[in-house]
């Protein structure tokens, strides 16, 4: 089937299967225009995505451009056949029908539409004008479900204690989407935290993309977090079997106050929660933060800042 939109533009030129994409008809009833529209948005994404080399994914703007050309570029709106797709029924007057249709289809054109921005899975995403030069960064590309195996959903090793022979006396074994590919898009990950006796510390840090819930398996931990300004400190001593929650983005810590090793398991509400260790970020950044900035921020002598910036800041994971 061939639908003429402009002299040099046809639906076929976009590689769309018209028979399964869109159908609408116009009729009059009680002085009003009755416009019936059938849209299979998922198929539209697949067809346009293949056409543009995006493996079935296509930006919403391209979808909208195609549909708006179908509906708005000529006075004679083209008609297509449709099979097994659900209708949307719109009643409106002739003068405003097309603008309303364009608005509705724009809303339908993204299968990921939501009322708020999705939580980011990276620190930033630099926008580009040409999608062919970019990558899909808010998550990972997906394997064909038919090819998935049990190994994609499993990990072995959390029974093995982490090496705590470092300056902070702790070790974090993180099980995120890089360890279990099946976690992709599921919004969850796991970590084992080992603490050396007599002061093993998981130093103050934040998870910019996740809330953390921690359960103590062995030992005694002093844990806490600091709220946003005015910076209220909330702490508790935990023993084996106790659970504590650290809200997303807040600075928190765990400190072994016992005389034996301590072990805890943390669940995190992101497949890639991220971690910012405060001391490492402030004094161990690369390149270093200007000492004058830190001197004024911490209200200490500049020699103290210079000393701290020269230290080797341990990463315990």
PDB file of C-alpha atoms in Angstrom:
ATOM      1  CA  UNK A   1       0.000   0.000   0.000  1.00  0.00           C
ATOM      2  CA  UNK A   2       1.275   3.460  -0.894  1.00  0.00           C
ATOM      3  CA  UNK A   3       0.139   6.630   0.906  1.00  0.00           C
ATOM      4  CA  UNK A   4       1.067   9.953  -0.678  1.00  0.00           C
ATOM      5  CA  UNK A   5       2.012  12.558   1.946  1.00  0.00           C
ATOM      6  CA  UNK A   6       3.999  15.013  -0.126  1.00  0.00           C
ATOM      7  CA  UNK A   7       5.255  14.896  -3.669  1.00  0.00           C
ATOM      8  CA  UNK A   8       8.531  13.265  -2.591  1.00  0.00           C
ATOM      9  CA  UNK A   9       7.513  11.670   0.716  1.00  0.00           C
ATOM     10  CA  UNK A  10       5.717   8.366   1.185  1.00  0.00           C
ATOM     11  CA  UNK A  11       5.175   6.056   4.102  1.00  0.00           C
ATOM     12  CA  UNK A  12       7.062   3.366   2.235  1.00  0.00           C
ATOM     13  CA  UNK A  13      10.149   5.569   2.152  1.00  0.00           C
ATOM     14  CA  UNK A  14      10.328   5.200   5.951  1.00  0.00           C
ATOM     15  CA  UNK A  15       9.986   1.429   5.809  1.00  0.00           C
ATOM     16  CA  UNK A  16       6.707   1.298   7.723  1.00  0.00           C
ATOM     17  CA  UNK A  17       4.282  -1.602   7.448  1.00  0.00           C
ATOM     18  CA  UNK A  18       1.149   0.493   6.884  1.00  0.00           C
ATOM     19  CA  UNK A  19      -1.262  -2.420   7.197  1.00  0.00           C
ATOM     20  CA  UNK A  20      -0.354  -2.889  10.852  1.00  0.00           C
ATOM     21  CA  UNK A  21       0.520   0.641  11.858  1.00  0.00           C
ATOM     22  CA  UNK A  22      -2.231   3.199  11.560  1.00  0.00           C
ATOM     23  CA  UNK A  23      -5.829   3.496  10.428  1.00  0.00           C
ATOM     24  CA  UNK A  24      -8.253   6.353  10.840  1.00  0.00           C
ATOM     25  CA  UNK A  25     -11.551   7.335   9.259  1.00  0.00           C
ATOM     26  CA  UNK A  26     -13.619  10.501   9.290  1.00  0.00           C
ATOM     27  CA  UNK A  27     -17.398  10.759   9.555  1.00  0.00           C
ATOM     28  CA  UNK A  28     -19.953  13.313  10.683  1.00  0.00           C
ATOM     29  CA  UNK A  29     -22.444  12.783  13.506  1.00  0.00           C
ATOM     30  CA  UNK A  30     -24.703  15.433  15.028  1.00  0.00           C
ATOM     31  CA  UNK A  31     -22.651  18.237  13.490  1.00  0.00           C
ATOM     32  CA  UNK A  32     -19.379  16.949  14.952  1.00  0.00           C
ATOM     33  CA  UNK A  33     -16.422  15.291  13.339  1.00  0.00           C
ATOM     34  CA  UNK A  34     -15.934  11.690  14.404  1.00  0.00           C
ATOM     35  CA  UNK A  35     -12.289  10.659  14.032  1.00  0.00           C
ATOM     36  CA  UNK A  36     -11.353   7.074  14.802  1.00  0.00           C
ATOM     37  CA  UNK A  37      -7.651   6.306  15.155  1.00  0.00           C
ATOM     38  CA  UNK A  38      -5.893   2.972  15.522  1.00  0.00           C
ATOM     39  CA  UNK A  39      -2.237   3.045  16.497  1.00  0.00           C
ATOM     40  CA  UNK A  40       0.200   0.251  17.206  1.00  0.00           C
ATOM     41  CA  UNK A  41       2.966   2.304  18.809  1.00  0.00           C
ATOM     42  CA  UNK A  42       5.189  -0.672  19.617  1.00  0.00           C
ATOM     43  CA  UNK A  43       5.246  -1.777  16.000  1.00  0.00           C
ATOM     44  CA  UNK A  44       5.975   1.796  14.971  1.00  0.00           C
ATOM     45  CA  UNK A  45       9.031   1.787  17.231  1.00  0.00           C
ATOM     46  CA  UNK A  46      10.236  -1.514  15.789  1.00  0.00           C
ATOM     47  CA  UNK A  47       9.775  -0.487  12.167  1.00  0.00           C
ATOM     48  CA  UNK A  48      11.316   2.953  12.527  1.00  0.00           C
ATOM     49  CA  UNK A  49      14.096   1.604  14.738  1.00  0.00           C
ATOM     50  CA  UNK A  50      15.124  -0.958  12.142  1.00  0.00           C
ATOM     51  CA  UNK A  51      14.969   1.691   9.470  1.00  0.00           C
ATOM     52  CA  UNK A  52      17.328   3.926  11.431  1.00  0.00           C
ATOM     53  CA  UNK A  53      19.632   1.146  12.654  1.00  0.00           C
ATOM     54  CA  UNK A  54      18.638   1.395  16.307  1.00  0.00           C
ATOM     55  CA  UNK A  55      17.696  -2.259  16.861  1.00  0.00           C
ATOM     56  CA  UNK A  56      14.022  -1.515  17.365  1.00  0.00           C
ATOM     57  CA  UNK A  57      14.470   1.664  19.426  1.00  0.00           C
ATOM     58  CA  UNK A  58      13.777   5.094  18.002  1.00  0.00           C
ATOM     59  CA  UNK A  59      13.561   8.582  19.548  1.00  0.00           C
ATOM     60  CA  UNK A  60      10.058   9.843  20.258  1.00  0.00           C
ATOM     61  CA  UNK A  61      10.591  12.847  18.001  1.00  0.00           C
ATOM     62  CA  UNK A  62      10.988  10.624  14.939  1.00  0.00           C
ATOM     63  CA  UNK A  63       7.801   8.753  15.834  1.00  0.00           C
ATOM     64  CA  UNK A  64       5.928  11.999  16.229  1.00  0.00           C
ATOM     65  CA  UNK A  65       7.318  13.403  12.989  1.00  0.00           C
ATOM     66  CA  UNK A  66       6.107  10.372  11.058  1.00  0.00           C
ATOM     67  CA  UNK A  67       2.620  10.326  12.554  1.00  0.00           C
ATOM     68  CA  UNK A  68       2.201  14.080  12.270  1.00  0.00           C
ATOM     69  CA  UNK A  69       3.133  13.898   8.581  1.00  0.00           C
ATOM     70  CA  UNK A  70       0.623  11.116   8.132  1.00  0.00           C
ATOM     71  CA  UNK A  71      -2.144  13.164   9.694  1.00  0.00           C
ATOM     72  CA  UNK A  72      -1.315  16.777   9.003  1.00  0.00           C
ATOM     73  CA  UNK A  73       0.588  17.127   5.748  1.00  0.00           C
ATOM     74  CA  UNK A  74      -2.347  16.957   3.375  1.00  0.00           C
ATOM     75  CA  UNK A  75      -6.012  17.818   3.342  1.00  0.00           C
ATOM     76  CA  UNK A  76      -6.861  14.231   2.392  1.00  0.00           C
ATOM     77  CA  UNK A  77      -5.832  12.170   5.383  1.00  0.00           C
ATOM     78  CA  UNK A  78      -4.572   8.769   4.165  1.00  0.00           C
ATOM     79  CA  UNK A  79      -6.398   5.603   5.152  1.00  0.00           C
ATOM     80  CA  UNK A  80      -4.739   2.304   6.077  1.00  0.00           C
ATOM     81  CA  UNK A  81      -5.972  -1.091   7.113  1.00  0.00           C
ATOM     82  CA  UNK A  82      -5.377  -2.347  10.650  1.00  0.00           C
ATOM     83  CA  UNK A  83      -5.546  -5.740  12.293  1.00  0.00           C
ATOM     84  CA  UNK A  84      -5.730  -6.664  15.981  1.00  0.00           C
ATOM     85  CA  UNK A  85      -4.929  -3.221  17.362  1.00  0.00           C
ATOM     86  CA  UNK A  86      -6.849  -1.152  19.855  1.00  0.00           C
ATOM     87  CA  UNK A  87      -8.766   1.992  18.834  1.00  0.00           C
ATOM     88  CA  UNK A  88      -8.770   5.452  20.337  1.00  0.00           C
ATOM     89  CA  UNK A  89     -11.953   7.395  19.710  1.00  0.00           C
ATOM     90  CA  UNK A  90     -11.856  11.188  19.474  1.00  0.00           C
ATOM     91  CA  UNK A  91     -14.873  13.488  19.026  1.00  0.00           C
ATOM     92  CA  UNK A  92     -14.044  17.064  18.116  1.00  0.00           C
ATOM     93  CA  UNK A  93     -14.907  19.804  15.673  1.00  0.00           C
ATOM     94  CA  UNK A  94     -13.222  19.930  12.268  1.00  0.00           C
ATOM     95  CA  UNK A  95     -11.025  22.966  12.925  1.00  0.00           C
ATOM     96  CA  UNK A  96      -9.319  21.532  16.036  1.00  0.00           C
ATOM     97  CA  UNK A  97      -9.342  17.807  15.316  1.00  0.00           C
ATOM     98  CA  UNK A  98      -5.900  17.595  13.748  1.00  0.00           C
ATOM     99  CA  UNK A  99      -4.078  19.489  16.496  1.00  0.00           C
ATOM    100  CA  UNK A 100      -5.747  17.281  19.099  1.00  0.00           C
ATOM    101  CA  UNK A 101      -4.759  14.143  17.207  1.00  0.00           C
ATOM    102  CA  UNK A 102      -1.157  15.323  17.011  1.00  0.00           C
ATOM    103  CA  UNK A 103      -1.109  15.923  20.768  1.00  0.00           C
ATOM    104  CA  UNK A 104      -2.569  12.504  21.574  1.00  0.00           C
ATOM    105  CA  UNK A 105      -0.169  10.693  19.282  1.00  0.00           C
ATOM    106  CA  UNK A 106       2.792  12.552  20.737  1.00  0.00           C
ATOM    107  CA  UNK A 107       1.798  11.263  24.159  1.00  0.00           C
ATOM    108  CA  UNK A 108       1.508   7.751  22.776  1.00  0.00           C
ATOM    109  CA  UNK A 109       4.733   7.873  20.817  1.00  0.00           C
ATOM    110  CA  UNK A 110       6.977   6.934  23.726  1.00  0.00           C
ATOM    111  CA  UNK A 111       6.560   3.580  25.427  1.00  0.00           C
ATOM    112  CA  UNK A 112       8.601   5.001  28.329  1.00  0.00           C
ATOM    113  CA  UNK A 113       6.390   8.030  29.014  1.00  0.00           C
ATOM    114  CA  UNK A 114       6.230   9.082  32.660  1.00  0.00           C
ATOM    115  CA  UNK A 115       5.423  12.112  34.765  1.00  0.00           C
ATOM    116  CA  UNK A 116       9.008  12.515  35.985  1.00  0.00           C
ATOM    117  CA  UNK A 117      12.577  11.906  34.905  1.00  0.00           C
ATOM    118  CA  UNK A 118      13.799   8.324  35.357  1.00  0.00           C
ATOM    119  CA  UNK A 119      16.488   7.794  37.963  1.00  0.00           C
ATOM    120  CA  UNK A 120      19.902   8.050  36.294  1.00  0.00           C
ATOM    121  CA  UNK A 121      22.210   5.073  36.313  1.00  0.00           C
ATOM    122  CA  UNK A 122      25.327   7.078  35.528  1.00  0.00           C
ATOM    123  CA  UNK A 123      26.754  10.285  36.963  1.00  0.00           C
ATOM    124  CA  UNK A 124      25.735  12.252  33.868  1.00  0.00           C
ATOM    125  CA  UNK A 125      24.429  11.886  30.306  1.00  0.00           C
ATOM    126  CA  UNK A 126      25.699  14.448  27.802  1.00  0.00           C
ATOM    127  CA  UNK A 127      23.027  15.204  25.199  1.00  0.00           C
ATOM    128  CA  UNK A 128      23.849  14.877  21.495  1.00  0.00           C
ATOM    129  CA  UNK A 129      21.912  16.019  18.451  1.00  0.00           C
ATOM    130  CA  UNK A 130      22.569  12.996  16.256  1.00  0.00           C
ATOM    131  CA  UNK A 131      21.542   9.682  17.923  1.00  0.00           C
ATOM    132  CA  UNK A 132      23.688   7.639  15.533  1.00  0.00           C
ATOM    133  CA  UNK A 133      26.777   9.039  17.270  1.00  0.00           C
ATOM    134  CA  UNK A 134      25.612   8.117  20.762  1.00  0.00           C
ATOM    135  CA  UNK A 135      25.046   5.105  22.976  1.00  0.00           C
ATOM    136  CA  UNK A 136      22.174   4.087  25.236  1.00  0.00           C
ATOM    137  CA  UNK A 137      23.680   4.811  28.648  1.00  0.00           C
ATOM    138  CA  UNK A 138      20.793   4.682  31.120  1.00  0.00           C
ATOM    139  CA  UNK A 139      21.217   0.960  31.599  1.00  0.00           C
ATOM    140  CA  UNK A 140      22.682  -1.596  29.229  1.00  0.00           C
ATOM    141  CA  UNK A 141      21.686  -3.093  25.900  1.00  0.00           C
ATOM    142  CA  UNK A 142      19.561  -6.204  26.317  1.00  0.00           C
ATOM    143  CA  UNK A 143      20.289  -9.740  25.201  1.00  0.00           C
ATOM    144  CA  UNK A 144      17.620 -11.623  23.297  1.00  0.00           C
ATOM    145  CA  UNK A 145      15.500 -13.258  26.069  1.00  0.00           C
ATOM    146  CA  UNK A 146      15.598 -16.557  24.190  1.00  0.00           C
ATOM    147  CA  UNK A 147      19.379 -16.664  24.672  1.00  0.00           C
ATOM    148  CA  UNK A 148      19.308 -15.989  28.436  1.00  0.00           C
ATOM    149  CA  UNK A 149      20.664 -18.696  30.757  1.00  0.00           C
ATOM    150  CA  UNK A 150      20.731 -19.300  34.510  1.00  0.00           C
ATOM    151  CA  UNK A 151      24.272 -17.911  34.622  1.00  0.00           C
ATOM    152  CA  UNK A 152      22.876 -14.512  33.646  1.00  0.00           C
ATOM    153  CA  UNK A 153      20.995 -14.419  36.957  1.00  0.00           C
ATOM    154  CA  UNK A 154      23.492 -15.860  39.449  1.00  0.00           C
ATOM    155  CA  UNK A 155      26.730 -15.031  41.276  1.00  0.00           C
ATOM    156  CA  UNK A 156      28.961 -17.094  43.547  1.00  0.00           C
ATOM    157  CA  UNK A 157      31.324 -15.749  46.180  1.00  0.00           C
ATOM    158  CA  UNK A 158      29.482 -13.848  48.903  1.00  0.00           C
ATOM    159  CA  UNK A 159      30.440 -16.615  51.331  1.00  0.00           C
ATOM    160  CA  UNK A 160      34.104 -15.618  50.934  1.00  0.00           C
ATOM    161  CA  UNK A 161      35.340 -13.003  53.462  1.00  0.00           C
ATOM    162  CA  UNK A 162      36.772  -9.832  51.965  1.00  0.00           C
ATOM    163  CA  UNK A 163      40.347  -8.727  52.666  1.00  0.00           C
ATOM    164  CA  UNK A 164      40.235  -6.087  55.415  1.00  0.00           C
ATOM    165  CA  UNK A 165      44.016  -5.525  55.685  1.00  0.00           C
ATOM    166  CA  UNK A 166      43.886  -1.901  54.556  1.00  0.00           C
ATOM    167  CA  UNK A 167      43.983   1.474  56.310  1.00  0.00           C
ATOM    168  CA  UNK A 168      40.232   1.587  56.966  1.00  0.00           C
ATOM    169  CA  UNK A 169      39.894  -2.084  57.928  1.00  0.00           C
ATOM    170  CA  UNK A 170      36.950  -2.975  55.721  1.00  0.00           C
ATOM    171  CA  UNK A 171      36.127  -4.511  52.366  1.00  0.00           C
ATOM    172  CA  UNK A 172      32.991  -4.254  50.232  1.00  0.00           C
ATOM    173  CA  UNK A 173      32.083  -7.008  47.764  1.00  0.00           C
ATOM    174  CA  UNK A 174      29.509  -5.459  45.451  1.00  0.00           C
ATOM    175  CA  UNK A 175      27.180  -7.590  43.344  1.00  0.00           C
ATOM    176  CA  UNK A 176      25.659  -5.229  40.795  1.00  0.00           C
ATOM    177  CA  UNK A 177      24.678  -5.460  37.129  1.00  0.00           C
ATOM    178  CA  UNK A 178      28.330  -5.897  36.162  1.00  0.00           C
ATOM    179  CA  UNK A 179      28.403  -9.144  38.180  1.00  0.00           C
ATOM    180  CA  UNK A 180      24.864 -10.365  37.418  1.00  0.00           C
ATOM    181  CA  UNK A 181      23.762  -9.251  33.925  1.00  0.00           C
ATOM    182  CA  UNK A 182      20.185 -10.247  34.706  1.00  0.00           C
ATOM    183  CA  UNK A 183      19.938  -7.330  37.153  1.00  0.00           C
ATOM    184  CA  UNK A 184      19.734  -4.912  34.238  1.00  0.00           C
ATOM    185  CA  UNK A 185      16.568  -2.760  34.562  1.00  0.00           C
ATOM    186  CA  UNK A 186      15.534  -4.522  37.805  1.00  0.00           C
ATOM    187  CA  UNK A 187      16.650  -1.729  40.146  1.00  0.00           C
ATOM    188  CA  UNK A 188      18.417  -3.793  42.799  1.00  0.00           C
ATOM    189  CA  UNK A 189      21.898  -4.937  43.847  1.00  0.00           C
ATOM    190  CA  UNK A 190      23.633  -6.501  46.831  1.00  0.00           C
ATOM    191  CA  UNK A 191      26.863  -6.102  48.803  1.00  0.00           C
ATOM    192  CA  UNK A 192      28.789  -7.969  51.481  1.00  0.00           C
ATOM    193  CA  UNK A 193      30.752  -5.762  53.895  1.00  0.00           C
ATOM    194  CA  UNK A 194      33.544  -7.214  56.040  1.00  0.00           C
ATOM    195  CA  UNK A 195      34.988  -5.319  59.019  1.00  0.00           C
ATOM    196  CA  UNK A 196      38.242  -5.932  60.864  1.00  0.00           C
ATOM    197  CA  UNK A 197      37.977  -6.048  64.675  1.00  0.00           C
ATOM    198  CA  UNK A 198      38.731  -3.024  66.855  1.00  0.00           C
ATOM    199  CA  UNK A 199      37.657  -0.284  64.508  1.00  0.00           C
ATOM    200  CA  UNK A 200      37.072  -1.625  61.021  1.00  0.00           C
ATOM    201  CA  UNK A 201      35.326   1.225  59.206  1.00  0.00           C
ATOM    202  CA  UNK A 202      33.254   1.607  56.073  1.00  0.00           C
ATOM    203  CA  UNK A 203      34.043   5.337  55.893  1.00  0.00           C
ATOM    204  CA  UNK A 204      31.455   8.084  55.392  1.00  0.00           C
ATOM    205  CA  UNK A 205      30.067   7.822  51.875  1.00  0.00           C
ATOM    206  CA  UNK A 206      26.908   8.233  49.819  1.00  0.00           C
ATOM    207  CA  UNK A 207      25.090   6.227  47.185  1.00  0.00           C
ATOM    208  CA  UNK A 208      23.798   8.855  44.735  1.00  0.00           C
ATOM    209  CA  UNK A 209      21.366   6.456  43.089  1.00  0.00           C
ATOM    210  CA  UNK A 210      20.193   4.090  45.826  1.00  0.00           C
ATOM    211  CA  UNK A 211      18.692   3.621  49.258  1.00  0.00           C
ATOM    212  CA  UNK A 212      20.566   1.011  51.313  1.00  0.00           C
ATOM    213  CA  UNK A 213      19.159  -1.495  53.791  1.00  0.00           C
ATOM    214  CA  UNK A 214      21.767  -3.266  55.930  1.00  0.00           C
ATOM    215  CA  UNK A 215      21.504  -6.411  58.055  1.00  0.00           C
ATOM    216  CA  UNK A 216      24.276  -7.441  60.452  1.00  0.00           C
ATOM    217  CA  UNK A 217      25.233 -11.123  60.250  1.00  0.00           C
ATOM    218  CA  UNK A 218      28.126 -11.116  62.730  1.00  0.00           C
ATOM    219  CA  UNK A 219      29.598  -8.665  65.233  1.00  0.00           C
ATOM    220  CA  UNK A 220      28.564  -5.269  66.551  1.00  0.00           C
ATOM    221  CA  UNK A 221      28.412  -2.152  64.382  1.00  0.00           C
ATOM    222  CA  UNK A 222      27.937   1.510  65.181  1.00  0.00           C
ATOM    223  CA  UNK A 223      26.101   2.923  62.155  1.00  0.00           C
ATOM    224  CA  UNK A 224      24.593   6.241  61.216  1.00  0.00           C
ATOM    225  CA  UNK A 225      23.717   8.815  58.601  1.00  0.00           C
ATOM    226  CA  UNK A 226      23.579  12.610  58.404  1.00  0.00           C
ATOM    227  CA  UNK A 227      20.495  14.381  57.108  1.00  0.00           C
ATOM    228  CA  UNK A 228      20.566  17.267  54.650  1.00  0.00           C
ATOM    229  CA  UNK A 229      21.066  20.719  56.222  1.00  0.00           C
ATOM    230  CA  UNK A 230      20.949  21.354  59.169  1.00  0.00           C
ATOM    231  CA  UNK A 231      22.861  18.049  59.271  1.00  0.00           C
ATOM    232  CA  UNK A 232      21.222  16.003  62.017  1.00  0.00           C
ATOM    233  CA  UNK A 233      23.143  12.840  62.946  1.00  0.00           C
ATOM    234  CA  UNK A 234      21.097   9.643  63.395  1.00  0.00           C
ATOM    235  CA  UNK A 235      22.980   6.644  64.823  1.00  0.00           C
ATOM    236  CA  UNK A 236      22.391   3.221  66.335  1.00  0.00           C
ATOM    237  CA  UNK A 237      24.408   0.263  67.610  1.00  0.00           C
ATOM    238  CA  UNK A 238      23.522  -2.918  65.708  1.00  0.00           C
ATOM    239  CA  UNK A 239      24.074  -6.543  66.657  1.00  0.00           C
ATOM    240  CA  UNK A 240      23.641  -9.743  64.652  1.00  0.00           C
ATOM    241  CA  UNK A 241      20.166  -9.834  63.120  1.00  0.00           C
ATOM    242  CA  UNK A 242      19.564  -6.081  63.379  1.00  0.00           C
ATOM    243  CA  UNK A 243      18.552  -4.061  60.313  1.00  0.00           C
ATOM    244  CA  UNK A 244      19.113  -0.385  59.459  1.00  0.00           C
ATOM    245  CA  UNK A 245      18.151   1.801  56.488  1.00  0.00           C
ATOM    246  CA  UNK A 246      20.267   4.564  54.917  1.00  0.00           C
ATOM    247  CA  UNK A 247      18.148   6.923  52.754  1.00  0.00           C
ATOM    248  CA  UNK A 248      19.241   7.609  49.197  1.00  0.00           C
ATOM    249  CA  UNK A 249      22.005  10.166  48.737  1.00  0.00           C
ATOM    250  CA  UNK A 250      22.705  10.789  52.452  1.00  0.00           C
ATOM    251  CA  UNK A 251      26.180  10.479  53.974  1.00  0.00           C
ATOM    252  CA  UNK A 252      26.406   7.337  56.095  1.00  0.00           C
ATOM    253  CA  UNK A 253      28.953   4.976  57.686  1.00  0.00           C
ATOM    254  CA  UNK A 254      29.406   1.676  59.529  1.00  0.00           C
ATOM    255  CA  UNK A 255      32.031   1.192  62.278  1.00  0.00           C
ATOM    256  CA  UNK A 256      32.989  -2.057  64.030  1.00  0.00           C
ATOM    257  CA  UNK A 257      33.054  -1.397  67.782  1.00  0.00           C
ATOM    258  CA  UNK A 258      33.456  -5.072  68.655  1.00  0.00           C
ATOM    259  CA  UNK A 259      36.527  -7.172  69.363  1.00  0.00           C
ATOM    260  CA  UNK A 260      35.806  -9.668  66.586  1.00  0.00           C
ATOM    261  CA  UNK A 261      35.277  -9.532  62.847  1.00  0.00           C
ATOM    262  CA  UNK A 262      31.931  -8.177  61.718  1.00  0.00           C
ATOM    263  CA  UNK A 263      29.953  -9.015  58.587  1.00  0.00           C
ATOM    264  CA  UNK A 264      26.932  -7.277  57.079  1.00  0.00           C
ATOM    265  CA  UNK A 265      24.850  -7.626  53.930  1.00  0.00           C
ATOM    266  CA  UNK A 266      23.407  -4.578  52.185  1.00  0.00           C
ATOM    267  CA  UNK A 267      20.602  -4.394  49.659  1.00  0.00           C
ATOM    268  CA  UNK A 268      20.604  -1.353  47.363  1.00  0.00           C
ATOM    269  CA  UNK A 269      17.739  -0.003  45.287  1.00  0.00           C
ATOM    270  CA  UNK A 270      19.661   0.317  42.023  1.00  0.00           C
ATOM    271  CA  UNK A 271      21.425  -2.036  39.646  1.00  0.00           C
ATOM    272  CA  UNK A 272      24.297   0.491  39.741  1.00  0.00           C
ATOM    273  CA  UNK A 273      24.040   2.464  43.020  1.00  0.00           C
ATOM    274  CA  UNK A 274      27.364   4.284  42.740  1.00  0.00           C
ATOM    275  CA  UNK A 275      29.467   5.341  45.717  1.00  0.00           C
ATOM    276  CA  UNK A 276      31.098   8.625  46.705  1.00  0.00           C
ATOM    277  CA  UNK A 277      33.520   8.229  49.608  1.00  0.00           C
ATOM    278  CA  UNK A 278      33.623  11.695  51.139  1.00  0.00           C
ATOM    279  CA  UNK A 279      37.289  11.903  52.183  1.00  0.00           C
ATOM    280  CA  UNK A 280      38.466  10.382  48.903  1.00  0.00           C
ATOM    281  CA  UNK A 281      36.315  12.735  46.843  1.00  0.00           C
ATOM    282  CA  UNK A 282      37.314  15.897  48.711  1.00  0.00           C
ATOM    283  CA  UNK A 283      41.018  15.277  49.339  1.00  0.00           C
ATOM    284  CA  UNK A 284      41.860  12.626  46.763  1.00  0.00           C
ATOM    285  CA  UNK A 285      40.188  13.951  43.619  1.00  0.00           C
ATOM    286  CA  UNK A 286      42.087  13.963  40.332  1.00  0.00           C
ATOM    287  CA  UNK A 287      43.045  16.678  39.588  1.00  0.00           C
ATOM    288  CA  UNK A 288      43.102  17.998  43.170  1.00  0.00           C
ATOM    289  CA  UNK A 289      40.657  20.639  44.337  1.00  0.00           C
ATOM    290  CA  UNK A 290      42.317  24.028  44.769  1.00  0.00           C
ATOM    291  CA  UNK A 291      43.661  24.078  48.384  1.00  0.00           C
ATOM    292  CA  UNK A 292      42.304  27.595  48.868  1.00  0.00           C
ATOM    293  CA  UNK A 293      38.800  26.249  48.309  1.00  0.00           C
ATOM    294  CA  UNK A 294      39.220  23.501  50.909  1.00  0.00           C
ATOM    295  CA  UNK A 295      41.017  25.783  53.371  1.00  0.00           C
ATOM    296  CA  UNK A 296      38.059  28.132  53.448  1.00  0.00           C
ATOM    297  CA  UNK A 297      35.443  25.367  53.305  1.00  0.00           C
ATOM    298  CA  UNK A 298      36.919  23.423  56.242  1.00  0.00           C
ATOM    299  CA  UNK A 299      38.219  26.538  58.033  1.00  0.00           C
ATOM    300  CA  UNK A 300      41.636  25.025  58.726  1.00  0.00           C
ATOM    301  CA  UNK A 301      45.215  25.993  58.029  1.00  0.00           C
ATOM    302  CA  UNK A 302      46.298  25.512  54.421  1.00  0.00           C
ATOM    303  CA  UNK A 303      49.107  23.200  55.559  1.00  0.00           C
ATOM    304  CA  UNK A 304      46.480  20.787  56.880  1.00  0.00           C
ATOM    305  CA  UNK A 305      44.797  20.692  53.476  1.00  0.00           C
ATOM    306  CA  UNK A 306      48.124  20.193  51.697  1.00  0.00           C
ATOM    307  CA  UNK A 307      48.937  17.308  54.049  1.00  0.00           C
ATOM    308  CA  UNK A 308      45.591  15.615  53.492  1.00  0.00           C
ATOM    309  CA  UNK A 309      45.808  15.958  49.716  1.00  0.00           C
ATOM    310  CA  UNK A 310      49.172  14.175  49.730  1.00  0.00           C
ATOM    311  CA  UNK A 311      47.768  11.097  51.477  1.00  0.00           C
ATOM    312  CA  UNK A 312      46.885   7.844  49.718  1.00  0.00           C
ATOM    313  CA  UNK A 313      43.140   7.450  50.049  1.00  0.00           C
ATOM    314  CA  UNK A 314      42.053   3.819  50.294  1.00  0.00           C
ATOM    315  CA  UNK A 315      39.258   2.394  48.155  1.00  0.00           C
ATOM    316  CA  UNK A 316      37.733  -0.487  50.137  1.00  0.00           C
ATOM    317  CA  UNK A 317      35.939  -2.241  47.289  1.00  0.00           C
TER     318      UNK A 317
END
